[in-house]
């Protein structure tokens, strides 16, 4: 540790790097669950979206905070009697594990979504949020600045 700073970590470039740091947990709900049940799970897991699965466990969509605001609250639906399948986003946009952070941000911008499942061999292995990617970009910038600073001061181990 130099100057009270933690040791440098390597730069994050891909979804693999982001998931290694954040974790691979995929929080999900069943498409037949009530919106109330989904909200309880989102709050318990402290996430902004849940993968939605059918009874066989296959992904059928995603339900996000935005879906809840637009399709439940603004539509004056009762969360206790509305089921997830009625209000979820059915089109599931995903990225591969080797997608770059910039590439994933471009997908989010183009598709106007804030959560992306990450897939390997057609299996969802994690979900990244816009916040996860913003944090990775910020950490990458800090890494580059610290590396340049150490190089200028002659501390770079190269």
Tab-separated table of N, CA and C in Angstrom:
chain	number	residue	atom	x	y	z
A	1	UNK	N	0.858	-1.189	0.000
A	1	UNK	CA	0.000	0.000	0.000
A	1	UNK	C	0.891	1.235	0.000
A	2	UNK	N	0.725	2.070	-1.007
A	2	UNK	CA	1.487	3.310	-1.107
A	2	UNK	C	0.584	4.482	-0.798
A	3	UNK	N	1.068	5.394	0.016
A	3	UNK	CA	0.327	6.618	0.324
A	3	UNK	C	-1.103	6.322	0.804
A	4	UNK	N	-1.292	5.235	1.532
A	4	UNK	CA	-2.608	4.899	2.047
A	4	UNK	C	-3.578	4.396	1.006
A	5	UNK	N	-3.123	4.202	-0.229
A	5	UNK	CA	-3.987	3.734	-1.315
A	5	UNK	C	-3.919	2.211	-1.377
A	6	UNK	N	-5.032	1.547	-1.682
A	6	UNK	CA	-4.978	0.089	-1.841
A	6	UNK	C	-4.137	-0.276	-3.059
A	7	UNK	N	-3.620	-1.503	-3.109
A	7	UNK	CA	-2.824	-1.906	-4.266
A	7	UNK	C	-3.643	-1.806	-5.551
A	8	UNK	N	-2.952	-1.562	-6.666
A	8	UNK	CA	-3.619	-1.457	-7.961
A	8	UNK	C	-4.245	-2.785	-8.338
A	9	UNK	N	-5.450	-2.727	-8.879
A	9	UNK	CA	-6.103	-3.902	-9.438
A	9	UNK	C	-5.945	-3.811	-10.950
A	10	UNK	N	-6.162	-4.911	-11.603
A	10	UNK	CA	-6.068	-4.862	-13.060
A	10	UNK	C	-7.304	-4.170	-13.634
A	11	UNK	N	-7.141	-3.681	-14.840
A	11	UNK	CA	-8.226	-2.992	-15.527
A	11	UNK	C	-9.292	-4.003	-15.953
A	12	UNK	N	-10.569	-3.600	-15.831
A	12	UNK	CA	-11.680	-4.451	-16.257
A	12	UNK	C	-12.043	-4.086	-17.690
A	13	UNK	N	-12.195	-5.107	-18.541
A	13	UNK	CA	-12.503	-4.859	-19.945
A	13	UNK	C	-13.788	-5.519	-20.425
A	14	UNK	N	-14.144	-6.679	-19.884
A	14	UNK	CA	-15.254	-7.471	-20.414
A	14	UNK	C	-16.284	-7.768	-19.337
A	15	UNK	N	-17.392	-8.359	-19.778
A	15	UNK	CA	-18.429	-8.772	-18.836
A	15	UNK	C	-17.882	-9.813	-17.851
A	16	UNK	N	-16.966	-10.644	-18.308
A	16	UNK	CA	-16.321	-11.611	-17.413
A	16	UNK	C	-15.652	-10.887	-16.245
A	17	UNK	N	-14.903	-9.818	-16.554
A	17	UNK	CA	-14.230	-9.047	-15.514
A	17	UNK	C	-15.238	-8.425	-14.544
A	18	UNK	N	-16.311	-7.872	-15.090
A	18	UNK	CA	-17.332	-7.232	-14.251
A	18	UNK	C	-17.991	-8.266	-13.333
A	19	UNK	N	-18.353	-9.431	-13.887
A	19	UNK	CA	-19.010	-10.461	-13.071
A	19	UNK	C	-18.056	-11.069	-12.048
A	20	UNK	N	-16.779	-11.165	-12.382
A	20	UNK	CA	-15.800	-11.657	-11.402
A	20	UNK	C	-15.770	-10.751	-10.187
A	21	UNK	N	-15.903	-9.461	-10.406
A	21	UNK	CA	-15.874	-8.490	-9.312
A	21	UNK	C	-17.209	-8.440	-8.587
A	22	UNK	N	-18.302	-8.440	-9.329
A	22	UNK	CA	-19.636	-8.250	-8.757
A	22	UNK	C	-20.259	-9.543	-8.239
A	23	UNK	N	-20.008	-10.640	-8.935
A	23	UNK	CA	-20.615	-11.914	-8.581
A	23	UNK	C	-21.563	-12.391	-9.667
A	24	UNK	N	-21.815	-13.681	-9.662
A	24	UNK	CA	-22.589	-14.322	-10.722
A	24	UNK	C	-24.035	-14.616	-10.325
A	25	UNK	N	-24.461	-14.146	-9.182
A	25	UNK	CA	-25.816	-14.435	-8.710
A	25	UNK	C	-26.856	-13.910	-9.695
A	26	UNK	N	-27.811	-14.766	-10.049
A	26	UNK	CA	-28.919	-14.360	-10.919
A	26	UNK	C	-30.199	-14.460	-10.080
A	27	UNK	N	-30.776	-13.321	-9.777
A	27	UNK	CA	-32.016	-13.297	-9.010
A	27	UNK	C	-33.174	-13.406	-9.989
A	28	UNK	N	-34.153	-14.228	-9.638
A	28	UNK	CA	-35.237	-14.512	-10.583
A	28	UNK	C	-36.554	-14.669	-9.852
A	29	UNK	N	-37.613	-14.622	-10.649
A	29	UNK	CA	-38.961	-14.887	-10.164
A	29	UNK	C	-39.686	-15.698	-11.221
A	30	UNK	N	-40.792	-16.280	-10.841
A	30	UNK	CA	-41.600	-17.055	-11.778
A	30	UNK	C	-42.597	-16.126	-12.457
A	31	UNK	N	-42.880	-16.391	-13.724
A	31	UNK	CA	-43.811	-15.537	-14.474
A	31	UNK	C	-45.218	-15.551	-13.880
A	32	UNK	N	-45.557	-16.561	-13.099
A	32	UNK	CA	-46.874	-16.624	-12.474
A	32	UNK	C	-46.931	-16.003	-11.097
A	33	UNK	N	-45.796	-15.502	-10.612
A	33	UNK	CA	-45.768	-14.858	-9.296
A	33	UNK	C	-46.515	-13.527	-9.355
A	34	UNK	N	-46.987	-13.081	-8.216
A	34	UNK	CA	-47.620	-11.761	-8.168
A	34	UNK	C	-46.534	-10.687	-8.203
A	35	UNK	N	-46.925	-9.508	-8.619
A	35	UNK	CA	-46.000	-8.382	-8.613
A	35	UNK	C	-45.522	-8.115	-7.193
A	36	UNK	N	-46.422	-8.251	-6.211
A	36	UNK	CA	-46.023	-8.101	-4.803
A	36	UNK	C	-44.863	-9.024	-4.467
A	37	UNK	N	-44.969	-10.294	-4.857
A	37	UNK	CA	-43.906	-11.265	-4.568
A	37	UNK	C	-42.598	-10.873	-5.257
A	38	UNK	N	-42.690	-10.386	-6.474
A	38	UNK	CA	-41.495	-9.968	-7.208
A	38	UNK	C	-40.837	-8.765	-6.528
A	39	UNK	N	-41.639	-7.824	-6.084
A	39	UNK	CA	-41.101	-6.645	-5.408
A	39	UNK	C	-40.401	-7.049	-4.109
A	40	UNK	N	-41.001	-7.964	-3.372
A	40	UNK	CA	-40.371	-8.451	-2.137
A	40	UNK	C	-39.004	-9.066	-2.450
A	41	UNK	N	-38.921	-9.857	-3.519
A	41	UNK	CA	-37.651	-10.485	-3.897
A	41	UNK	C	-36.636	-9.436	-4.350
A	42	UNK	N	-37.064	-8.438	-5.114
A	42	UNK	CA	-36.158	-7.374	-5.545
A	42	UNK	C	-35.592	-6.621	-4.343
A	43	UNK	N	-36.438	-6.331	-3.387
A	43	UNK	CA	-35.986	-5.620	-2.183
A	43	UNK	C	-35.074	-6.500	-1.331
A	44	UNK	N	-35.413	-7.762	-1.197
A	44	UNK	CA	-34.586	-8.687	-0.416
A	44	UNK	C	-33.193	-8.797	-1.020
A	45	UNK	N	-33.138	-8.907	-2.349
A	45	UNK	CA	-31.858	-9.077	-3.043
A	45	UNK	C	-31.155	-7.743	-3.307
A	46	UNK	N	-31.883	-6.643	-3.089
A	46	UNK	CA	-31.346	-5.302	-3.334
A	46	UNK	C	-30.899	-5.140	-4.790
A	47	UNK	N	-31.811	-5.508	-5.703
A	47	UNK	CA	-31.555	-5.393	-7.140
A	47	UNK	C	-32.700	-4.637	-7.802
A	48	UNK	N	-32.426	-4.109	-8.993
A	48	UNK	CA	-33.421	-3.331	-9.717
A	48	UNK	C	-34.170	-4.117	-10.770
A	49	UNK	N	-33.842	-5.401	-10.920
A	49	UNK	CA	-34.524	-6.224	-11.918
A	49	UNK	C	-34.368	-7.694	-11.557
A	50	UNK	N	-35.336	-8.484	-11.995
A	50	UNK	CA	-35.301	-9.935	-11.814
A	50	UNK	C	-35.483	-10.615	-13.151
A	51	UNK	N	-34.746	-11.672	-13.367
A	51	UNK	CA	-34.996	-12.526	-14.512
A	51	UNK	C	-36.339	-13.211	-14.273
A	52	UNK	N	-37.132	-13.389	-15.307
A	52	UNK	CA	-38.426	-14.068	-15.175
A	52	UNK	C	-38.316	-15.425	-15.862
A	53	UNK	N	-38.733	-16.456	-15.155
A	53	UNK	CA	-38.657	-17.824	-15.674
A	53	UNK	C	-40.054	-18.435	-15.743
A	54	UNK	N	-40.211	-19.401	-16.659
A	54	UNK	CA	-41.467	-20.152	-16.709
A	54	UNK	C	-41.379	-21.310	-15.723
A	55	UNK	N	-42.417	-22.147	-15.674
A	55	UNK	CA	-42.458	-23.244	-14.705
A	55	UNK	C	-41.347	-24.265	-14.914
A	56	UNK	N	-40.808	-24.324	-16.133
A	56	UNK	CA	-39.711	-25.246	-16.422
A	56	UNK	C	-38.345	-24.615	-16.144
A	57	UNK	N	-38.338	-23.361	-15.700
A	57	UNK	CA	-37.087	-22.685	-15.387
A	57	UNK	C	-36.447	-21.957	-16.558
A	58	UNK	N	-37.135	-21.925	-17.693
A	58	UNK	CA	-36.600	-21.235	-18.876
A	58	UNK	C	-36.850	-19.732	-18.761
A	59	UNK	N	-35.876	-18.906	-19.157
A	59	UNK	CA	-36.077	-17.457	-19.114
A	59	UNK	C	-37.150	-17.023	-20.118
A	60	UNK	N	-38.062	-16.171	-19.653
A	60	UNK	CA	-39.128	-15.668	-20.529
A	60	UNK	C	-39.157	-14.138	-20.594
A	61	UNK	N	-38.326	-13.499	-19.800
A	61	UNK	CA	-38.298	-12.037	-19.803
A	61	UNK	C	-37.570	-11.515	-18.590
A	62	UNK	N	-37.804	-10.242	-18.328
A	62	UNK	CA	-37.184	-9.576	-17.183
A	62	UNK	C	-38.202	-8.579	-16.635
A	63	UNK	N	-38.203	-8.396	-15.335
A	63	UNK	CA	-39.061	-7.368	-14.738
A	63	UNK	C	-38.158	-6.412	-13.981
A	64	UNK	N	-38.338	-5.130	-14.285
A	64	UNK	CA	-37.473	-4.104	-13.711
A	64	UNK	C	-38.301	-3.067	-12.972
A	65	UNK	N	-37.600	-2.201	-12.273
A	65	UNK	CA	-38.268	-1.099	-11.585
A	65	UNK	C	-39.059	-0.247	-12.576
A	66	UNK	N	-38.521	-0.066	-13.757
A	66	UNK	CA	-39.218	0.721	-14.783
A	66	UNK	C	-40.541	0.058	-15.164
A	67	UNK	N	-40.533	-1.280	-15.333
A	67	UNK	CA	-41.777	-2.001	-15.625
A	67	UNK	C	-42.800	-1.775	-14.519
A	68	UNK	N	-42.345	-1.817	-13.283
A	68	UNK	CA	-43.253	-1.625	-12.144
A	68	UNK	C	-43.861	-0.225	-12.160
A	69	UNK	N	-43.038	0.772	-12.439
A	69	UNK	CA	-43.545	2.148	-12.468
A	69	UNK	C	-44.565	2.357	-13.580
A	70	UNK	N	-44.194	1.921	-14.774
A	70	UNK	CA	-45.040	2.209	-15.939
A	70	UNK	C	-46.254	1.293	-16.017
A	71	UNK	N	-46.033	-0.003	-15.853
A	71	UNK	CA	-47.109	-0.963	-16.112
A	71	UNK	C	-47.934	-1.333	-14.883
A	72	UNK	N	-47.467	-0.946	-13.697
A	72	UNK	CA	-48.253	-1.233	-12.490
A	72	UNK	C	-48.740	0.077	-11.872
A	73	UNK	N	-47.824	0.906	-11.412
A	73	UNK	CA	-48.234	2.137	-10.728
A	73	UNK	C	-49.007	3.092	-11.637
A	74	UNK	N	-48.440	3.426	-12.793
A	74	UNK	CA	-49.123	4.380	-13.675
A	74	UNK	C	-50.408	3.814	-14.276
A	75	UNK	N	-50.492	2.501	-14.353
A	75	UNK	CA	-51.706	1.863	-14.883
A	75	UNK	C	-52.711	1.535	-13.786
A	76	UNK	N	-52.379	1.882	-12.552
A	76	UNK	CA	-53.256	1.672	-11.397
A	76	UNK	C	-53.651	0.203	-11.227
A	77	UNK	N	-52.697	-0.705	-11.456
A	77	UNK	CA	-52.961	-2.132	-11.248
A	77	UNK	C	-52.693	-2.481	-9.790
A	78	UNK	N	-53.374	-3.482	-9.313
A	78	UNK	CA	-53.181	-3.968	-7.952
A	78	UNK	C	-52.006	-4.947	-7.945
A	79	UNK	N	-50.897	-4.617	-7.275
A	79	UNK	CA	-49.726	-5.491	-7.263
A	79	UNK	C	-49.998	-6.874	-6.656
A	80	UNK	N	-51.006	-6.968	-5.811
A	80	UNK	CA	-51.318	-8.251	-5.179
A	80	UNK	C	-52.005	-9.213	-6.143
A	81	UNK	N	-52.718	-8.670	-7.127
A	81	UNK	CA	-53.457	-9.535	-8.044
A	81	UNK	C	-52.896	-9.537	-9.470
A	82	UNK	N	-51.943	-8.656	-9.743
A	82	UNK	CA	-51.313	-8.619	-11.068
A	82	UNK	C	-50.166	-9.614	-11.082
A	83	UNK	N	-50.090	-10.430	-12.114
A	83	UNK	CA	-48.983	-11.385	-12.186
A	83	UNK	C	-47.850	-10.806	-13.040
A	84	UNK	N	-46.656	-11.292	-12.743
A	84	UNK	CA	-45.443	-10.793	-13.389
A	84	UNK	C	-45.537	-10.868	-14.914
A	85	UNK	N	-46.069	-11.962	-15.460
A	85	UNK	CA	-46.150	-12.138	-16.920
A	85	UNK	C	-46.941	-11.020	-17.592
A	86	UNK	N	-47.855	-10.384	-16.865
A	86	UNK	CA	-48.670	-9.315	-17.445
A	86	UNK	C	-47.919	-8.000	-17.590
A	87	UNK	N	-46.859	-7.809	-16.830
A	87	UNK	CA	-46.198	-6.503	-16.801
A	87	UNK	C	-44.695	-6.553	-17.094
A	88	UNK	N	-44.141	-7.729	-17.264
A	88	UNK	CA	-42.695	-7.848	-17.504
A	88	UNK	C	-42.349	-7.415	-18.922
A	89	UNK	N	-41.056	-7.214	-19.154
A	89	UNK	CA	-40.543	-6.991	-20.501
A	89	UNK	C	-40.275	-8.362	-21.101
A	90	UNK	N	-40.978	-8.677	-22.180
A	90	UNK	CA	-40.871	-10.020	-22.769
A	90	UNK	C	-39.607	-10.184	-23.614
A	91	UNK	N	-39.164	-9.116	-24.227
A	91	UNK	CA	-37.977	-9.194	-25.089
A	91	UNK	C	-36.730	-9.157	-24.211
A	92	UNK	N	-36.009	-10.253	-24.185
A	92	UNK	CA	-34.827	-10.381	-23.340
A	92	UNK	C	-33.578	-10.121	-24.186
A	93	UNK	N	-32.921	-8.998	-23.918
A	93	UNK	CA	-31.692	-8.626	-24.613
A	93	UNK	C	-30.533	-9.070	-23.739
A	94	UNK	N	-29.538	-9.737	-24.329
A	94	UNK	CA	-28.409	-10.226	-23.539
A	94	UNK	C	-27.093	-9.975	-24.271
A	95	UNK	N	-25.997	-10.187	-23.559
A	95	UNK	CA	-24.662	-10.058	-24.136
A	95	UNK	C	-23.839	-11.279	-23.757
A	96	UNK	N	-22.801	-11.527	-24.552
A	96	UNK	CA	-21.876	-12.623	-24.269
A	96	UNK	C	-20.871	-12.202	-23.208
A	97	UNK	N	-20.232	-13.202	-22.615
A	97	UNK	CA	-19.253	-12.981	-21.555
A	97	UNK	C	-18.057	-12.144	-22.028
A	98	UNK	N	-17.714	-12.244	-23.316
A	98	UNK	CA	-16.542	-11.519	-23.802
A	98	UNK	C	-16.876	-10.133	-24.359
A	99	UNK	N	-18.123	-9.693	-24.230
A	99	UNK	CA	-18.504	-8.345	-24.673
A	99	UNK	C	-17.757	-7.319	-23.824
A	100	UNK	N	-17.255	-6.284	-24.460
A	100	UNK	CA	-16.562	-5.241	-23.717
A	100	UNK	C	-17.565	-4.400	-22.932
A	101	UNK	N	-17.048	-3.673	-21.969
A	101	UNK	CA	-17.892	-2.771	-21.192
A	101	UNK	C	-18.516	-1.726	-22.110
A	102	UNK	N	-17.702	-1.163	-23.000
A	102	UNK	CA	-18.224	-0.164	-23.949
A	102	UNK	C	-19.285	-0.786	-24.855
A	103	UNK	N	-19.070	-2.021	-25.277
A	103	UNK	CA	-20.040	-2.709	-26.125
A	103	UNK	C	-21.354	-2.947	-25.399
A	104	UNK	N	-21.277	-3.331	-24.129
A	104	UNK	CA	-22.488	-3.546	-23.335
A	104	UNK	C	-23.227	-2.234	-23.107
A	105	UNK	N	-22.483	-1.150	-22.866
A	105	UNK	CA	-23.117	0.161	-22.700
A	105	UNK	C	-23.832	0.570	-23.985
A	106	UNK	N	-23.229	0.263	-25.131
A	106	UNK	CA	-23.857	0.590	-26.413
A	106	UNK	C	-25.157	-0.187	-26.586
A	107	UNK	N	-25.178	-1.458	-26.199
A	107	UNK	CA	-26.401	-2.269	-26.269
A	107	UNK	C	-27.474	-1.658	-25.367
A	108	UNK	N	-27.101	-1.292	-24.151
A	108	UNK	CA	-28.064	-0.693	-23.219
A	108	UNK	C	-28.637	0.605	-23.776
A	109	UNK	N	-27.785	1.407	-24.377
A	109	UNK	CA	-28.243	2.674	-24.949
A	109	UNK	C	-29.189	2.430	-26.115
A	110	UNK	N	-28.794	1.547	-27.012
A	110	UNK	CA	-29.611	1.252	-28.202
A	110	UNK	C	-30.955	0.634	-27.819
A	111	UNK	N	-30.943	-0.293	-26.867
A	111	UNK	CA	-32.162	-1.015	-26.480
A	111	UNK	C	-32.946	-0.319	-25.371
A	112	UNK	N	-32.401	0.765	-24.847
A	112	UNK	CA	-33.046	1.522	-23.770
A	112	UNK	C	-33.377	0.630	-22.577
A	113	UNK	N	-32.351	-0.104	-22.128
A	113	UNK	CA	-32.526	-0.953	-20.952
A	113	UNK	C	-31.405	-0.684	-19.960
A	114	UNK	N	-31.619	-1.072	-18.727
A	114	UNK	CA	-30.649	-0.808	-17.662
A	114	UNK	C	-30.065	-2.083	-17.067
A	115	UNK	N	-30.522	-3.228	-17.536
A	115	UNK	CA	-30.033	-4.520	-17.040
A	115	UNK	C	-29.838	-5.465	-18.212
A	116	UNK	N	-28.707	-6.165	-18.221
A	116	UNK	CA	-28.399	-7.096	-19.305
A	116	UNK	C	-27.989	-8.450	-18.739
A	117	UNK	N	-28.707	-9.497	-19.089
A	117	UNK	CA	-28.224	-10.836	-18.771
A	117	UNK	C	-26.949	-11.119	-19.571
A	118	UNK	N	-26.033	-11.832	-18.946
A	118	UNK	CA	-24.792	-12.247	-19.590
A	118	UNK	C	-24.902	-13.748	-19.824
A	119	UNK	N	-24.642	-14.176	-21.059
A	119	UNK	CA	-24.852	-15.582	-21.411
A	119	UNK	C	-23.548	-16.261	-21.836
A	120	UNK	N	-23.497	-17.548	-21.520
A	120	UNK	CA	-22.442	-18.441	-21.995
A	120	UNK	C	-23.151	-19.693	-22.496
A	121	UNK	N	-22.943	-20.038	-23.754
A	121	UNK	CA	-23.591	-21.213	-24.350
A	121	UNK	C	-25.097	-21.209	-24.119
A	122	UNK	N	-25.732	-20.075	-24.375
A	122	UNK	CA	-27.183	-19.893	-24.231
A	122	UNK	C	-27.685	-20.044	-22.796
A	123	UNK	N	-26.804	-20.007	-21.823
A	123	UNK	CA	-27.174	-20.081	-20.404
A	123	UNK	C	-26.874	-18.736	-19.748
A	124	UNK	N	-27.834	-18.190	-19.005
A	124	UNK	CA	-27.616	-16.918	-18.313
A	124	UNK	C	-26.774	-17.187	-17.069
A	125	UNK	N	-25.607	-16.547	-17.020
A	125	UNK	CA	-24.670	-16.789	-15.914
A	125	UNK	C	-24.562	-15.592	-14.976
A	126	UNK	N	-25.174	-14.470	-15.335
A	126	UNK	CA	-25.131	-13.283	-14.500
A	126	UNK	C	-25.944	-12.179	-15.141
A	127	UNK	N	-26.144	-11.116	-14.386
A	127	UNK	CA	-26.842	-9.938	-14.900
A	127	UNK	C	-26.032	-8.721	-14.489
A	128	UNK	N	-25.780	-7.830	-15.452
A	128	UNK	CA	-25.082	-6.583	-15.147
A	128	UNK	C	-26.052	-5.426	-15.314
A	129	UNK	N	-25.869	-4.431	-14.475
A	129	UNK	CA	-26.700	-3.233	-14.547
A	129	UNK	C	-25.874	-2.073	-15.077
A	130	UNK	N	-26.552	-1.014	-15.458
A	130	UNK	CA	-25.866	0.184	-15.906
A	130	UNK	C	-24.958	0.704	-14.794
A	131	UNK	N	-25.385	0.541	-13.546
A	131	UNK	CA	-24.561	0.955	-12.405
A	131	UNK	C	-23.281	0.137	-12.297
A	132	UNK	N	-23.376	-1.174	-12.551
A	132	UNK	CA	-22.181	-2.022	-12.532
A	132	UNK	C	-21.172	-1.550	-13.568
A	133	UNK	N	-21.683	-1.203	-14.761
A	133	UNK	CA	-20.797	-0.783	-15.835
A	133	UNK	C	-20.211	0.601	-15.563
A	134	UNK	N	-20.997	1.497	-15.000
A	134	UNK	CA	-20.488	2.827	-14.649
A	134	UNK	C	-19.391	2.700	-13.591
A	135	UNK	N	-19.577	1.812	-12.615
A	135	UNK	CA	-18.565	1.580	-11.588
A	135	UNK	C	-17.285	1.031	-12.213
A	136	UNK	N	-17.418	0.086	-13.144
A	136	UNK	CA	-16.244	-0.490	-13.805
A	136	UNK	C	-15.484	0.577	-14.584
A	137	UNK	N	-16.211	1.444	-15.284
A	137	UNK	CA	-15.560	2.528	-16.033
A	137	UNK	C	-14.819	3.462	-15.079
A	138	UNK	N	-15.461	3.793	-13.970
A	138	UNK	CA	-14.846	4.666	-12.979
A	138	UNK	C	-13.576	4.027	-12.397
A	139	UNK	N	-13.650	2.742	-12.069
A	139	UNK	CA	-12.485	2.043	-11.526
A	139	UNK	C	-11.371	1.947	-12.574
A	140	UNK	N	-11.745	1.756	-13.839
A	140	UNK	CA	-10.744	1.725	-14.905
A	140	UNK	C	-10.031	3.073	-15.018
A	141	UNK	N	-10.787	4.156	-14.926
A	141	UNK	CA	-10.186	5.487	-15.012
A	141	UNK	C	-9.257	5.733	-13.828
A	142	UNK	N	-9.682	5.302	-12.639
A	142	UNK	CA	-8.832	5.444	-11.455
A	142	UNK	C	-7.552	4.629	-11.622
A	143	UNK	N	-7.669	3.416	-12.134
A	143	UNK	CA	-6.508	2.563	-12.370
A	143	UNK	C	-5.531	3.247	-13.322
A	144	UNK	N	-6.042	3.784	-14.427
A	144	UNK	CA	-5.182	4.449	-15.409
A	144	UNK	C	-4.513	5.682	-14.816
A	145	UNK	N	-5.249	6.479	-14.048
A	145	UNK	CA	-4.679	7.667	-13.433
A	145	UNK	C	-3.589	7.312	-12.427
A	146	UNK	N	-3.851	6.295	-11.611
A	146	UNK	CA	-2.845	5.888	-10.626
A	146	UNK	C	-1.611	5.314	-11.299
A	147	UNK	N	-1.805	4.553	-12.378
A	147	UNK	CA	-0.670	3.997	-13.112
A	147	UNK	C	0.172	5.120	-13.715
A	148	UNK	N	-0.475	6.093	-14.331
A	148	UNK	CA	0.246	7.240	-14.902
A	148	UNK	C	0.959	8.039	-13.822
A	149	UNK	N	0.300	8.246	-12.700
A	149	UNK	CA	0.886	8.989	-11.589
A	149	UNK	C	2.140	8.270	-11.084
A	150	UNK	N	2.062	6.971	-10.900
A	150	UNK	CA	3.213	6.200	-10.426
A	150	UNK	C	4.333	6.196	-11.462
A	151	UNK	N	3.974	6.160	-12.730
A	151	UNK	CA	4.986	6.202	-13.780
A	151	UNK	C	5.734	7.533	-13.756
A	152	UNK	N	4.981	8.632	-13.648
A	152	UNK	CA	5.586	9.967	-13.630
A	152	UNK	C	6.492	10.123	-12.400
A	153	UNK	N	6.100	9.554	-11.274
A	153	UNK	CA	6.898	9.653	-10.061
A	153	UNK	C	8.027	8.617	-10.014
A	154	UNK	N	8.122	7.794	-11.050
A	154	UNK	CA	9.195	6.806	-11.088
A	154	UNK	C	8.942	5.584	-10.223
A	155	UNK	N	7.697	5.365	-9.815
A	155	UNK	CA	7.366	4.228	-8.964
A	155	UNK	C	6.843	3.038	-9.748
A	156	UNK	N	6.663	3.209	-11.055
A	156	UNK	CA	6.076	2.151	-11.865
A	156	UNK	C	7.037	0.956	-11.904
A	157	UNK	N	6.533	-0.239	-11.588
A	157	UNK	CA	7.420	-1.407	-11.504
A	157	UNK	C	7.775	-1.995	-12.855
A	158	UNK	N	8.031	-1.184	-13.848
A	158	UNK	CA	8.319	-1.722	-15.166
A	158	UNK	C	9.581	-1.186	-15.660
